[in-house]
Amino acid sequence: MNIFEFNEPNILSEELLMIRAQIRRFVDERITPRADAWEQSGHIPRELFQELGALGFLGMRHASQYGGGDMGSMASVILGEELARCSYGGVAAAITVHSDMSIAHIAHRGTPEQKERFLPAACAGDKIGAICVTEPHAGSDVAGIKTRAVRDGDGWILNGGKTFITNGVYGDIYVVAAKTDIEAKGSRGISLFIVEKGMPGFTVGTKFDKHGWRASDTAELFFDDLRLPAENLLGEEGKGFYYIMSTFQNERLVAGAMSVGQCAKAIELTADYMKTRQAFGKTLWDQPVVRNKLAWLAAKAAAARALVYSCAQMIDEGKDTVREVSMLKAYACETLQEVVHGCLQLHGGTGFIIGTPIERMTRDARILTFGGGATEVMLEEVAKRM
């Protein structure tokens, strides 16, 4: 029985409630008991993706003709929130990068041939996706990328490198951003390409040893005169920046969902600990000044969750939500920092021991304040629209 549980918003359909229950059961039975080994190896087994694919969870947002579920943003929220409750941030990250942040580019902008070629295997979990934008000198500043693609006959020659790429080591389908017009200024002149594992000229460099998200593989990638056929251009030439910004909306929504899922789990773990930990002749929970701290964290987490669901509903209604999603990304991810650090404080020395869930969650939480758009960048997006 969960000690802390948010009430369900009325906007969730019976189908979404059933999906939540299925994902939660899968997390409890198939992820949490096995994830310590993945933390040690820095690798999530492919069979996990295939199990999720067989249950239909990897393609919920994609077209049914390619193995998807034809569902909206709320499905992504449920997936991110429930995966995050496993308390292993790297697991949730690897799965959602595949389902919602990389393959989504093909689902939204791919030709019928590209969709037929890549989406069924991605929805089934047989092929794993990665999105490749970040470079050593360009992260949130997407327009500053230097990877270059030059026309060569009826194809392209790709040169450059990417870094901090989730699923970079064990992925199969890489959506790569590259400059195709170096004369174009700012956001213009960037295009997207589909690169497949094993192509000549494509190599995986360092597999990074990370502070958090240790279960997911993160790598640097290199492209050395990699020849791509014309059909590997994804969408229109020169529109890559706008495609990335559009998909960032969903990435930031999912980051918010992951944040509130982790908040709920951290509060649950801490309430349980406080009800058994004795100090000064009674449990921590029996001391109002202590339990009120957790109540305040729970209130902030509930506010963040309400904003997540509000944004998802607005997206599904077709509204422009750049301002609201930017608020969400900043608020939810920063709230998560306050929650996990506050929960660690309430655990005392126990929370500082490697191997305890709250210690791991505190490490894993940090990346969400800059991955997918730093808090400072998000607040500037809000300010420009005030």
mmCIF file of C-alpha atoms in Angstrom:
data_model
loop_
_atom_site.group_PDB
_atom_site.id
_atom_site.type_symbol
_atom_site.label_atom_id
_atom_site.label_comp_id
_atom_site.label_asym_id
_atom_site.label_seq_id
_atom_site.Cartn_x
_atom_site.Cartn_y
_atom_site.Cartn_z
ATOM 1 C CA MET A 1 0.000 0.000 0.000
ATOM 2 C CA ASN A 2 1.395 3.426 -0.924
ATOM 3 C CA ILE A 3 1.705 5.770 2.025
ATOM 4 C CA PHE A 4 1.499 8.920 -0.080
ATOM 5 C CA GLU A 5 -0.665 9.057 -3.186
ATOM 6 C CA PHE A 6 -1.987 11.985 -5.209
ATOM 7 C CA ASN A 7 -5.686 12.000 -6.057
ATOM 8 C CA GLU A 8 -6.396 11.307 -9.720
ATOM 9 C CA PRO A 9 -7.566 14.282 -11.819
ATOM 10 C CA ASN A 10 -11.002 13.854 -13.384
ATOM 11 C CA ILE A 11 -9.555 14.436 -16.861
ATOM 12 C CA LEU A 12 -8.079 10.918 -16.936
ATOM 13 C CA SER A 13 -10.072 8.351 -18.895
ATOM 14 C CA GLU A 14 -10.648 4.798 -17.739
ATOM 15 C CA GLU A 15 -8.130 3.691 -20.358
ATOM 16 C CA LEU A 16 -5.429 5.962 -18.914
ATOM 17 C CA LEU A 17 -6.205 4.810 -15.376
ATOM 18 C CA MET A 18 -5.817 1.208 -16.531
ATOM 19 C CA ILE A 19 -2.514 2.066 -18.243
ATOM 20 C CA ARG A 20 -1.265 3.664 -15.028
ATOM 21 C CA ALA A 21 -2.084 0.521 -13.064
ATOM 22 C CA GLN A 22 -0.372 -1.680 -15.649
ATOM 23 C CA ILE A 23 2.802 0.418 -15.740
ATOM 24 C CA ARG A 24 2.949 0.601 -11.949
ATOM 25 C CA ARG A 25 2.636 -3.174 -11.696
ATOM 26 C CA PHE A 26 5.347 -3.587 -14.336
ATOM 27 C CA VAL A 27 7.637 -1.205 -12.431
ATOM 28 C CA ASP A 28 7.090 -3.075 -9.165
ATOM 29 C CA GLU A 29 7.570 -6.529 -10.669
ATOM 30 C CA ARG A 30 10.028 -6.101 -13.553
ATOM 31 C CA ILE A 31 12.089 -2.969 -12.889
ATOM 32 C CA THR A 32 12.610 -2.250 -9.195
ATOM 33 C CA PRO A 33 13.830 -5.768 -8.249
ATOM 34 C CA ARG A 34 16.384 -5.799 -11.102
ATOM 35 C CA ALA A 35 17.579 -2.218 -11.403
ATOM 36 C CA ASP A 36 20.491 -2.382 -8.931
ATOM 37 C CA ALA A 37 22.321 -4.614 -11.420
ATOM 38 C CA TRP A 38 21.673 -2.107 -14.195
ATOM 39 C CA GLU A 39 23.082 0.683 -12.029
ATOM 40 C CA GLN A 40 26.270 -1.338 -11.669
ATOM 41 C CA SER A 41 26.600 -2.176 -15.364
ATOM 42 C CA GLY A 42 25.414 1.179 -16.711
ATOM 43 C CA HIS A 43 23.233 -0.725 -19.134
ATOM 44 C CA ILE A 44 19.520 -1.562 -19.326
ATOM 45 C CA PRO A 45 18.955 -4.929 -21.052
ATOM 46 C CA ARG A 46 17.200 -4.831 -24.408
ATOM 47 C CA GLU A 47 14.661 -7.332 -23.127
ATOM 48 C CA LEU A 48 13.221 -4.606 -20.882
ATOM 49 C CA PHE A 49 12.426 -2.480 -23.934
ATOM 50 C CA GLN A 50 10.938 -5.519 -25.650
ATOM 51 C CA GLU A 51 8.751 -6.311 -22.636
ATOM 52 C CA LEU A 52 7.488 -2.731 -22.571
ATOM 53 C CA GLY A 53 6.964 -2.855 -26.322
ATOM 54 C CA ALA A 54 4.937 -6.056 -26.089
ATOM 55 C CA LEU A 55 2.646 -4.325 -23.584
ATOM 56 C CA GLY A 56 2.220 -1.360 -25.935
ATOM 57 C CA PHE A 57 3.869 1.237 -23.693
ATOM 58 C CA LEU A 58 6.630 2.389 -26.080
ATOM 59 C CA GLY A 59 4.367 3.453 -28.930
ATOM 60 C CA MET A 60 1.385 4.970 -27.161
ATOM 61 C CA ARG A 61 1.845 8.305 -28.968
ATOM 62 C CA HIS A 62 2.445 6.806 -32.424
ATOM 63 C CA ALA A 63 0.073 5.756 -35.187
ATOM 64 C CA SER A 64 -1.653 2.409 -34.798
ATOM 65 C CA GLN A 65 -0.749 1.359 -38.341
ATOM 66 C CA TYR A 66 2.900 1.233 -37.200
ATOM 67 C CA GLY A 67 2.238 -0.542 -33.909
ATOM 68 C CA GLY A 68 1.333 2.505 -31.841
ATOM 69 C CA GLY A 69 -1.656 3.487 -29.740
ATOM 70 C CA ASP A 70 -2.873 6.783 -31.299
ATOM 71 C CA MET A 71 -2.888 8.443 -27.867
ATOM 72 C CA GLY A 72 -2.181 11.997 -26.721
ATOM 73 C CA SER A 73 0.143 13.840 -24.360
ATOM 74 C CA MET A 74 -1.552 12.491 -21.262
ATOM 75 C CA ALA A 75 -0.221 9.008 -22.092
ATOM 76 C CA SER A 76 3.326 10.369 -22.025
ATOM 77 C CA VAL A 77 2.642 11.974 -18.647
ATOM 78 C CA ILE A 78 1.410 8.682 -17.193
ATOM 79 C CA LEU A 79 4.428 6.803 -18.578
ATOM 80 C CA GLY A 80 6.971 9.349 -17.274
ATOM 81 C CA GLU A 81 5.343 9.659 -13.872
ATOM 82 C CA GLU A 82 5.042 5.939 -13.232
ATOM 83 C CA LEU A 83 8.496 5.031 -14.534
ATOM 84 C CA ALA A 84 9.982 7.701 -12.268
ATOM 85 C CA ARG A 85 8.387 6.077 -9.243
ATOM 86 C CA CYS A 86 10.779 3.140 -9.624
ATOM 87 C CA SER A 87 13.362 5.471 -7.976
ATOM 88 C CA TYR A 88 15.976 4.734 -10.677
ATOM 89 C CA GLY A 89 16.177 7.893 -12.784
ATOM 90 C CA GLY A 90 18.346 6.333 -15.463
ATOM 91 C CA VAL A 91 15.733 3.690 -16.222
ATOM 92 C CA ALA A 92 12.982 6.256 -16.721
ATOM 93 C CA ALA A 93 15.321 8.425 -18.801
ATOM 94 C CA ALA A 94 16.430 5.692 -21.210
ATOM 95 C CA ILE A 95 12.878 4.538 -21.857
ATOM 96 C CA THR A 96 11.314 7.985 -22.338
ATOM 97 C CA VAL A 97 14.179 9.216 -24.539
ATOM 98 C CA HIS A 98 13.334 6.288 -26.786
ATOM 99 C CA SER A 99 9.547 6.545 -26.667
ATOM 100 C CA ASP A 100 8.995 10.315 -26.530
ATOM 101 C CA MET A 101 12.122 12.250 -27.503
ATOM 102 C CA SER A 102 13.857 10.504 -30.397
ATOM 103 C CA ILE A 103 11.546 8.180 -32.329
ATOM 104 C CA ALA A 104 8.872 10.887 -32.033
ATOM 105 C CA HIS A 105 10.743 12.866 -34.700
ATOM 106 C CA ILE A 106 10.204 10.033 -37.170
ATOM 107 C CA ALA A 107 6.576 9.633 -36.111
ATOM 108 C CA HIS A 108 5.882 13.349 -36.656
ATOM 109 C CA ARG A 109 8.024 14.185 -39.706
ATOM 110 C CA GLY A 110 9.009 10.927 -41.361
ATOM 111 C CA THR A 111 7.917 9.894 -44.822
ATOM 112 C CA PRO A 112 5.576 6.894 -45.071
ATOM 113 C CA GLU A 113 8.619 4.820 -46.068
ATOM 114 C CA GLN A 114 10.635 6.012 -43.052
ATOM 115 C CA LYS A 115 7.756 5.321 -40.691
ATOM 116 C CA GLU A 116 7.250 1.850 -42.114
ATOM 117 C CA ARG A 117 10.953 1.124 -41.841
ATOM 118 C CA PHE A 118 11.607 2.359 -38.302
ATOM 119 C CA LEU A 119 8.443 2.742 -36.226
ATOM 120 C CA PRO A 120 7.239 -0.883 -35.906
ATOM 121 C CA ALA A 121 10.602 -2.045 -34.549
ATOM 122 C CA ALA A 122 10.801 0.996 -32.243
ATOM 123 C CA CYS A 123 7.285 0.448 -30.875
ATOM 124 C CA ALA A 124 8.141 -3.211 -30.267
ATOM 125 C CA GLY A 125 11.363 -2.339 -28.424
ATOM 126 C CA ASP A 126 13.473 -4.254 -30.936
ATOM 127 C CA LYS A 127 15.273 -1.071 -31.992
ATOM 128 C CA ILE A 128 16.227 1.664 -29.509
ATOM 129 C CA GLY A 129 16.255 5.360 -30.374
ATOM 130 C CA ALA A 130 18.492 8.292 -29.421
ATOM 131 C CA ILE A 131 18.234 12.017 -30.140
ATOM 132 C CA CYS A 132 21.579 13.638 -30.971
ATOM 133 C CA VAL A 133 21.646 17.412 -30.597
ATOM 134 C CA THR A 134 24.097 18.325 -27.807
ATOM 135 C CA GLU A 135 27.740 19.009 -28.701
ATOM 136 C CA PRO A 136 30.740 20.051 -26.595
ATOM 137 C CA HIS A 137 29.977 23.727 -27.312
ATOM 138 C CA ALA A 138 26.200 23.613 -27.894
ATOM 139 C CA GLY A 139 23.552 22.334 -25.492
ATOM 140 C CA SER A 140 20.565 24.551 -24.788
ATOM 141 C CA ASP A 141 22.002 26.763 -27.567
ATOM 142 C CA VAL A 142 20.825 24.452 -30.348
ATOM 143 C CA ALA A 143 21.563 27.032 -33.046
ATOM 144 C CA GLY A 144 25.259 26.813 -32.117
ATOM 145 C CA ILE A 145 25.839 23.223 -33.292
ATOM 146 C CA LYS A 146 28.812 22.594 -35.592
ATOM 147 C CA THR A 147 28.156 19.074 -36.916
ATOM 148 C CA ARG A 148 27.931 19.482 -40.686
ATOM 149 C CA ALA A 149 26.108 17.668 -43.488
ATOM 150 C CA VAL A 150 27.143 18.478 -47.063
ATOM 151 C CA ARG A 151 25.387 17.362 -50.226
ATOM 152 C CA ASP A 152 27.166 14.640 -52.177
ATOM 153 C CA GLY A 153 25.393 13.588 -55.345
ATOM 154 C CA ASP A 154 21.976 12.323 -54.292
ATOM 155 C CA GLY A 155 23.069 11.919 -50.649
ATOM 156 C CA TRP A 156 24.896 13.646 -47.820
ATOM 157 C CA ILE A 157 28.300 13.481 -46.120
ATOM 158 C CA LEU A 158 28.096 13.917 -42.339
ATOM 159 C CA ASN A 159 31.011 15.089 -40.180
ATOM 160 C CA GLY A 160 31.173 16.125 -36.541
ATOM 161 C CA GLY A 161 30.371 14.808 -33.105
ATOM 162 C CA LYS A 162 27.771 14.733 -30.359
ATOM 163 C CA THR A 163 28.086 14.335 -26.605
ATOM 164 C CA PHE A 164 26.007 13.414 -23.545
ATOM 165 C CA ILE A 165 23.726 11.270 -25.723
ATOM 166 C CA THR A 166 21.324 9.034 -23.772
ATOM 167 C CA ASN A 167 21.083 5.548 -25.351
ATOM 168 C CA GLY A 168 24.209 6.505 -27.276
ATOM 169 C CA VAL A 169 26.081 3.252 -26.647
ATOM 170 C CA TYR A 170 23.354 0.656 -27.118
ATOM 171 C CA GLY A 171 20.982 2.525 -29.415
ATOM 172 C CA ASP A 172 20.117 1.565 -32.985
ATOM 173 C CA ILE A 173 18.343 4.577 -34.510
ATOM 174 C CA TYR A 174 19.955 8.004 -34.067
ATOM 175 C CA VAL A 175 18.169 11.223 -35.013
ATOM 176 C CA VAL A 176 21.044 13.627 -35.653
ATOM 177 C CA ALA A 177 20.938 17.412 -35.998
ATOM 178 C CA ALA A 178 23.461 18.924 -38.417
ATOM 179 C CA LYS A 179 24.139 22.216 -40.160
ATOM 180 C CA THR A 180 23.262 21.982 -43.854
ATOM 181 C CA ASP A 181 23.629 25.701 -44.624
ATOM 182 C CA ILE A 182 26.541 27.391 -42.881
ATOM 183 C CA GLU A 183 25.625 30.734 -44.430
ATOM 184 C CA ALA A 184 22.230 30.759 -42.730
ATOM 185 C CA LYS A 185 22.079 32.729 -39.504
ATOM 186 C CA GLY A 186 20.769 31.691 -36.115
ATOM 187 C CA SER A 187 18.202 28.938 -36.128
ATOM 188 C CA ARG A 188 18.069 28.533 -39.892
ATOM 189 C CA GLY A 189 20.148 26.014 -41.808
ATOM 190 C CA ILE A 190 19.834 22.990 -39.436
ATOM 191 C CA SER A 191 18.440 19.677 -40.707
ATOM 192 C CA LEU A 192 17.708 16.291 -39.141
ATOM 193 C CA PHE A 193 19.046 12.946 -40.375
ATOM 194 C CA ILE A 194 18.455 9.314 -39.463
ATOM 195 C CA VAL A 195 21.698 7.470 -38.715
ATOM 196 C CA GLU A 196 21.761 3.741 -38.005
ATOM 197 C CA LYS A 197 24.156 1.783 -35.831
ATOM 198 C CA GLY A 198 26.891 0.137 -37.936
ATOM 199 C CA MET A 199 27.032 2.698 -40.736
ATOM 200 C CA PRO A 200 30.625 3.196 -41.979
ATOM 201 C CA GLY A 201 32.032 6.393 -40.506
ATOM 202 C CA PHE A 202 29.860 6.281 -37.390
ATOM 203 C CA THR A 203 31.604 5.410 -34.126
ATOM 204 C CA VAL A 204 30.650 5.468 -30.475
ATOM 205 C CA GLY A 205 33.320 7.105 -28.330
ATOM 206 C CA THR A 206 33.477 7.338 -24.551
ATOM 207 C CA LYS A 207 30.762 5.737 -22.472
ATOM 208 C CA PHE A 208 30.480 8.266 -19.657
ATOM 209 C CA ASP A 209 30.627 7.341 -15.974
ATOM 210 C CA LYS A 210 27.970 9.650 -14.555
ATOM 211 C CA HIS A 211 27.105 11.207 -11.202
ATOM 212 C CA GLY A 212 23.489 10.073 -11.575
ATOM 213 C CA TRP A 213 21.215 8.246 -14.017
ATOM 214 C CA ARG A 214 23.781 5.462 -13.798
ATOM 215 C CA ALA A 215 21.515 2.755 -15.210
ATOM 216 C CA SER A 216 21.282 4.496 -18.582
ATOM 217 C CA ASP A 217 24.105 4.543 -21.106
ATOM 218 C CA THR A 218 25.402 7.971 -22.130
ATOM 219 C CA ALA A 219 28.048 8.467 -24.801
ATOM 220 C CA GLU A 220 29.844 10.739 -27.199
ATOM 221 C CA LEU A 221 29.398 9.973 -30.907
ATOM 222 C CA PHE A 222 31.584 10.718 -33.928
ATOM 223 C CA PHE A 223 30.734 11.033 -37.628
ATOM 224 C CA ASP A 224 33.691 10.862 -39.987
ATOM 225 C CA ASP A 225 32.735 11.233 -43.649
ATOM 226 C CA LEU A 226 29.577 9.259 -42.950
ATOM 227 C CA ARG A 227 27.653 8.914 -46.188
ATOM 228 C CA LEU A 228 23.884 9.078 -45.870
ATOM 229 C CA PRO A 229 21.429 8.343 -48.685
ATOM 230 C CA ALA A 230 18.944 11.080 -49.592
ATOM 231 C CA GLU A 231 16.113 9.156 -47.951
ATOM 232 C CA ASN A 232 17.763 9.548 -44.533
ATOM 233 C CA LEU A 233 16.967 13.271 -44.448
ATOM 234 C CA LEU A 234 14.162 13.620 -41.884
ATOM 235 C CA GLY A 235 11.552 16.228 -42.755
ATOM 236 C CA GLU A 236 12.401 19.323 -44.789
ATOM 237 C CA GLU A 237 15.939 20.552 -45.234
ATOM 238 C CA GLY A 238 16.649 23.566 -43.031
ATOM 239 C CA LYS A 239 13.704 22.993 -40.665
ATOM 240 C CA GLY A 240 15.581 20.956 -38.062
ATOM 241 C CA PHE A 241 15.768 23.696 -35.431
ATOM 242 C CA TYR A 242 12.004 24.136 -35.465
ATOM 243 C CA TYR A 243 11.454 20.378 -35.299
ATOM 244 C CA ILE A 244 13.729 20.180 -32.266
ATOM 245 C CA MET A 245 11.969 23.063 -30.530
ATOM 246 C CA SER A 246 8.590 21.447 -31.168
ATOM 247 C CA THR A 247 9.668 18.101 -29.755
ATOM 248 C CA PHE A 248 11.305 19.882 -26.808
ATOM 249 C CA GLN A 249 7.764 20.731 -25.699
ATOM 250 C CA ASN A 250 6.983 17.066 -25.167
ATOM 251 C CA GLU A 251 10.420 16.378 -23.670
ATOM 252 C CA ARG A 252 9.873 19.126 -21.109
ATOM 253 C CA LEU A 253 6.383 17.881 -20.339
ATOM 254 C CA VAL A 254 7.803 14.400 -19.695
ATOM 255 C CA ALA A 255 10.582 15.899 -17.541
ATOM 256 C CA GLY A 256 7.864 17.520 -15.441
ATOM 257 C CA ALA A 257 6.009 14.218 -15.177
ATOM 258 C CA MET A 258 9.182 12.410 -14.145
ATOM 259 C CA SER A 259 9.829 15.087 -11.527
ATOM 260 C CA VAL A 260 6.442 14.707 -9.856
ATOM 261 C CA GLY A 261 6.697 10.910 -9.990
ATOM 262 C CA GLN A 262 10.032 11.103 -8.183
ATOM 263 C CA CYS A 263 8.603 13.624 -5.704
ATOM 264 C CA ALA A 264 5.769 11.253 -4.839
ATOM 265 C CA LYS A 265 8.146 8.335 -4.342
ATOM 266 C CA ALA A 266 10.573 10.348 -2.214
ATOM 267 C CA ILE A 267 7.743 11.597 0.019
ATOM 268 C CA GLU A 268 6.345 8.079 0.338
ATOM 269 C CA LEU A 269 9.737 6.656 1.342
ATOM 270 C CA THR A 270 10.328 9.480 3.818
ATOM 271 C CA ALA A 271 6.907 9.225 5.470
ATOM 272 C CA ASP A 272 7.488 5.506 5.947
ATOM 273 C CA TYR A 273 10.921 6.155 7.471
ATOM 274 C CA MET A 274 9.612 8.902 9.770
ATOM 275 C CA LYS A 275 6.887 6.637 11.147
ATOM 276 C CA THR A 276 9.458 4.066 12.321
ATOM 277 C CA ARG A 277 12.511 6.170 13.222
ATOM 278 C CA GLN A 278 12.679 6.914 16.951
ATOM 279 C CA ALA A 279 14.230 10.120 18.331
ATOM 280 C CA PHE A 280 13.783 11.819 21.715
ATOM 281 C CA GLY A 281 11.376 9.162 22.889
ATOM 282 C CA LYS A 282 8.962 9.157 19.941
ATOM 283 C CA THR A 283 8.909 8.718 16.196
ATOM 284 C CA LEU A 284 9.884 11.552 13.879
ATOM 285 C CA TRP A 285 6.316 11.509 12.584
ATOM 286 C CA ASP A 286 4.994 12.253 16.079
ATOM 287 C CA GLN A 287 6.965 15.510 16.156
ATOM 288 C CA PRO A 288 4.896 18.223 14.383
ATOM 289 C CA VAL A 289 7.848 20.446 13.500
ATOM 290 C CA VAL A 290 9.344 17.510 11.562
ATOM 291 C CA ARG A 291 6.255 16.163 9.827
ATOM 292 C CA ASN A 292 5.196 19.681 8.826
ATOM 293 C CA LYS A 293 8.364 19.902 6.746
ATOM 294 C CA LEU A 294 7.246 16.874 4.758
ATOM 295 C CA ALA A 295 3.723 18.267 4.447
ATOM 296 C CA TRP A 296 5.140 21.461 2.900
ATOM 297 C CA LEU A 297 7.132 19.433 0.390
ATOM 298 C CA ALA A 298 4.014 17.426 -0.457
ATOM 299 C CA ALA A 299 2.070 20.645 -1.099
ATOM 300 C CA LYS A 300 4.699 21.880 -3.554
ATOM 301 C CA ALA A 301 4.819 18.503 -5.293
ATOM 302 C CA ALA A 302 1.027 18.540 -5.663
ATOM 303 C CA ALA A 303 1.174 22.007 -7.237
ATOM 304 C CA ALA A 304 3.801 20.831 -9.716
ATOM 305 C CA ARG A 305 1.679 17.813 -10.618
ATOM 306 C CA ALA A 306 -1.375 19.970 -11.226
ATOM 307 C CA LEU A 307 0.667 22.060 -13.669
ATOM 308 C CA VAL A 308 1.853 18.900 -15.466
ATOM 309 C CA TYR A 309 -1.705 17.722 -16.069
ATOM 310 C CA SER A 310 -2.905 21.191 -17.021
ATOM 311 C CA CYS A 311 -0.154 21.480 -19.658
ATOM 312 C CA ALA A 312 -0.863 18.018 -21.053
ATOM 313 C CA GLN A 313 -4.553 18.842 -21.379
ATOM 314 C CA MET A 314 -3.796 22.135 -23.155
ATOM 315 C CA ILE A 315 -1.403 20.392 -25.551
ATOM 316 C CA ASP A 316 -4.027 17.789 -26.398
ATOM 317 C CA GLU A 317 -6.480 20.649 -27.037
ATOM 318 C CA GLY A 318 -4.070 22.123 -29.582
ATOM 319 C CA LYS A 319 -3.194 25.247 -27.602
ATOM 320 C CA ASP A 320 0.132 27.099 -27.743
ATOM 321 C CA THR A 321 1.781 26.113 -24.469
ATOM 322 C CA VAL A 322 5.407 27.215 -24.857
ATOM 323 C CA ARG A 323 5.064 29.628 -21.933
ATOM 324 C CA GLU A 324 3.238 27.156 -19.688
ATOM 325 C CA VAL A 325 5.503 24.198 -20.489
ATOM 326 C CA SER A 326 8.564 26.379 -19.856
ATOM 327 C CA MET A 327 7.083 27.319 -16.478
ATOM 328 C CA LEU A 328 6.435 23.652 -15.819
ATOM 329 C CA LYS A 329 9.961 22.546 -16.727
ATOM 330 C CA ALA A 330 11.474 25.155 -14.419
ATOM 331 C CA TYR A 331 9.076 24.768 -11.515
ATOM 332 C CA ALA A 332 8.678 20.994 -11.414
ATOM 333 C CA CYS A 333 12.371 20.195 -11.811
ATOM 334 C CA GLU A 334 13.443 22.766 -9.223
ATOM 335 C CA THR A 335 10.695 21.556 -6.870
ATOM 336 C CA LEU A 336 12.113 18.058 -7.221
ATOM 337 C CA GLN A 337 15.488 19.322 -5.966
ATOM 338 C CA GLU A 338 13.842 20.777 -2.869
ATOM 339 C CA VAL A 339 11.857 17.596 -2.267
ATOM 340 C CA VAL A 340 14.683 15.070 -2.571
ATOM 341 C CA HIS A 341 17.143 17.166 -0.561
ATOM 342 C CA GLY A 342 14.494 17.814 2.074
ATOM 343 C CA CYS A 343 13.703 14.099 2.227
ATOM 344 C CA LEU A 344 17.386 13.233 2.504
ATOM 345 C CA GLN A 345 17.659 15.678 5.426
ATOM 346 C CA LEU A 346 14.748 13.939 7.159
ATOM 347 C CA HIS A 347 16.464 10.574 6.647
ATOM 348 C CA GLY A 348 19.574 11.882 8.404
ATOM 349 C CA GLY A 349 22.664 9.707 8.096
ATOM 350 C CA THR A 350 20.661 6.894 6.506
ATOM 351 C CA GLY A 351 19.952 9.093 3.497
ATOM 352 C CA PHE A 352 23.659 9.695 2.949
ATOM 353 C CA ILE A 353 24.528 6.017 2.495
ATOM 354 C CA ILE A 354 25.089 4.810 -1.072
ATOM 355 C CA GLY A 355 22.550 2.157 -1.962
ATOM 356 C CA THR A 356 19.602 3.750 -0.189
ATOM 357 C CA PRO A 357 16.845 4.911 -2.549
ATOM 358 C CA ILE A 358 16.780 8.503 -1.306
ATOM 359 C CA GLU A 359 20.542 8.912 -1.813
ATOM 360 C CA ARG A 360 20.239 7.630 -5.386
ATOM 361 C CA MET A 361 17.203 9.780 -6.112
ATOM 362 C CA THR A 362 19.007 12.886 -4.893
ATOM 363 C CA ARG A 363 21.843 12.244 -7.353
ATOM 364 C CA ASP A 364 19.493 11.389 -10.205
ATOM 365 C CA ALA A 365 17.350 14.490 -9.723
ATOM 366 C CA ARG A 366 20.085 17.015 -10.474
ATOM 367 C CA ILE A 367 20.171 16.494 -14.236
ATOM 368 C CA LEU A 368 16.541 17.472 -14.730
ATOM 369 C CA THR A 369 17.318 21.128 -14.014
ATOM 370 C CA PHE A 370 19.499 21.354 -17.132
ATOM 371 C CA GLY A 371 18.686 18.353 -19.342
ATOM 372 C CA GLY A 372 16.174 19.301 -22.027
ATOM 373 C CA GLY A 373 16.632 23.010 -21.331
ATOM 374 C CA ALA A 374 18.258 24.631 -18.314
ATOM 375 C CA THR A 375 16.064 26.362 -15.742
ATOM 376 C CA GLU A 376 17.560 29.717 -16.707
ATOM 377 C CA VAL A 377 16.668 29.150 -20.371
ATOM 378 C CA MET A 378 13.136 28.110 -19.414
ATOM 379 C CA LEU A 379 12.605 31.242 -17.357
ATOM 380 C CA GLU A 380 13.774 33.395 -20.253
ATOM 381 C CA GLU A 381 11.211 31.671 -22.479
ATOM 382 C CA VAL A 382 8.568 32.623 -19.923
ATOM 383 C CA ALA A 383 9.837 36.207 -19.612
ATOM 384 C CA LYS A 384 9.733 36.751 -23.389
ATOM 385 C CA ARG A 385 6.041 35.834 -23.353
ATOM 386 C CA MET A 386 4.954 37.910 -20.360
#
